[in-house]
Amino acid sequence: QVQLVESGGGLVQPGGSLRLSCAASGFTLDYSAIGWFRQAPGKERDGIICISSDGRTYYADSVKGRFTISRDNAKNTVYLQMNSLKPEDTAVYYCACDQADTCEDYAYWGQGTQVTVSS
């Protein structure tokens, strides 16, 4: 059974950092692109970052320079390092898998993890 599980969310003060993890089971991430999305209350879900199987990365302007995506294929896990967090980063964060490796066609999704940035 294909499954993605996010973890690492929580409450952090503005300017702080968090690292989210996206652990896969039931398949290997080696040949897939993995994207991170977020959905704030009352807003649509937005794609913010993606890493392809060969390590190419794509960032939305809203997170460029603050967020970094990386992958550890040995652990079948992708990470999202979030620095300089702002209140507007508050959202539920989801990871998703694109087995076509295009960062455009996501077939599998995690359940999400809440990130709240507040003082």
XYZ file of C-alpha atoms in Angstrom, residues 13-107:
95
model
C 7.575 31.897 16.618
C 8.125 34.254 13.698
C 11.698 34.012 12.516
C 11.989 30.448 13.740
C 12.628 27.208 11.883
C 11.012 23.835 11.422
C 11.930 20.738 9.463
C 9.147 18.672 8.006
C 9.598 15.076 6.947
C 7.731 13.084 4.333
C 8.264 9.366 4.767
C 7.144 6.970 2.073
C 6.141 3.340 2.439
C 4.889 0.779 -0.018
C 7.111 2.097 -2.796
C 10.522 3.644 -3.339
C 10.939 7.371 -3.826
C 14.125 6.920 -5.868
C 12.522 7.569 -9.251
C 9.791 9.988 -8.220
C 9.467 13.720 -7.805
C 8.217 14.868 -4.433
C 6.418 18.127 -3.900
C 5.316 20.064 -0.866
C 2.059 21.961 -0.835
C 0.311 24.055 1.745
C -3.216 25.165 2.419
C -4.060 28.054 4.688
C -7.563 28.448 6.159
C -9.989 29.703 3.535
C -7.420 29.461 0.754
C -6.624 27.042 -2.017
C -3.828 24.528 -1.751
C -0.632 25.860 -3.336
C 2.468 24.085 -4.487
C 5.557 25.613 -2.924
C 8.475 23.366 -3.700
C 9.441 20.201 -5.563
C 12.471 17.973 -5.957
C 12.902 15.624 -8.900
C 14.559 12.221 -8.767
C 17.852 13.671 -9.991
C 17.818 16.442 -7.400
C 16.548 19.360 -9.432
C 14.523 21.707 -7.272
C 11.743 24.152 -7.990
C 10.651 26.847 -5.573
C 7.684 29.182 -5.417
C 8.681 32.824 -5.009
C 6.980 32.952 -1.627
C 9.477 30.512 -0.110
C 12.588 31.054 -2.197
C 15.609 31.741 -0.035
C 13.870 30.528 3.119
C 12.795 26.954 2.436
C 14.976 24.087 1.237
C 13.941 20.660 0.028
C 16.160 17.614 0.187
C 15.826 13.876 -0.146
C 17.401 10.855 1.490
C 16.623 7.911 -0.736
C 18.225 5.495 1.708
C 15.571 6.504 4.239
C 12.858 6.864 1.605
C 12.209 10.316 3.013
C 12.052 13.878 1.750
C 12.626 16.865 4.017
C 11.435 20.444 3.976
C 13.652 22.794 5.954
C 11.797 25.997 6.703
C 13.725 29.001 8.016
C 12.778 32.598 8.732
C 9.180 31.581 9.169
C 6.472 34.206 8.906
C 2.880 34.228 10.166
C 1.721 33.911 6.559
C 3.461 30.532 6.379
C 0.797 29.172 8.715
C -0.965 26.332 6.915
C -1.418 22.607 6.674
C 1.559 21.248 4.772
C 1.226 18.238 2.498
C 3.748 16.192 0.590
C 2.860 14.449 -2.626
C 4.505 11.994 -4.995
C 4.767 12.307 -8.767
C 5.929 8.972 -10.138
C 6.216 10.515 -13.604
C 8.983 12.693 -12.119
C 7.665 15.903 -13.654
C 6.704 17.911 -10.534
C 3.316 18.303 -12.211
C 1.330 15.093 -11.798
C 0.883 14.039 -8.194
C -0.920 10.764 -7.608
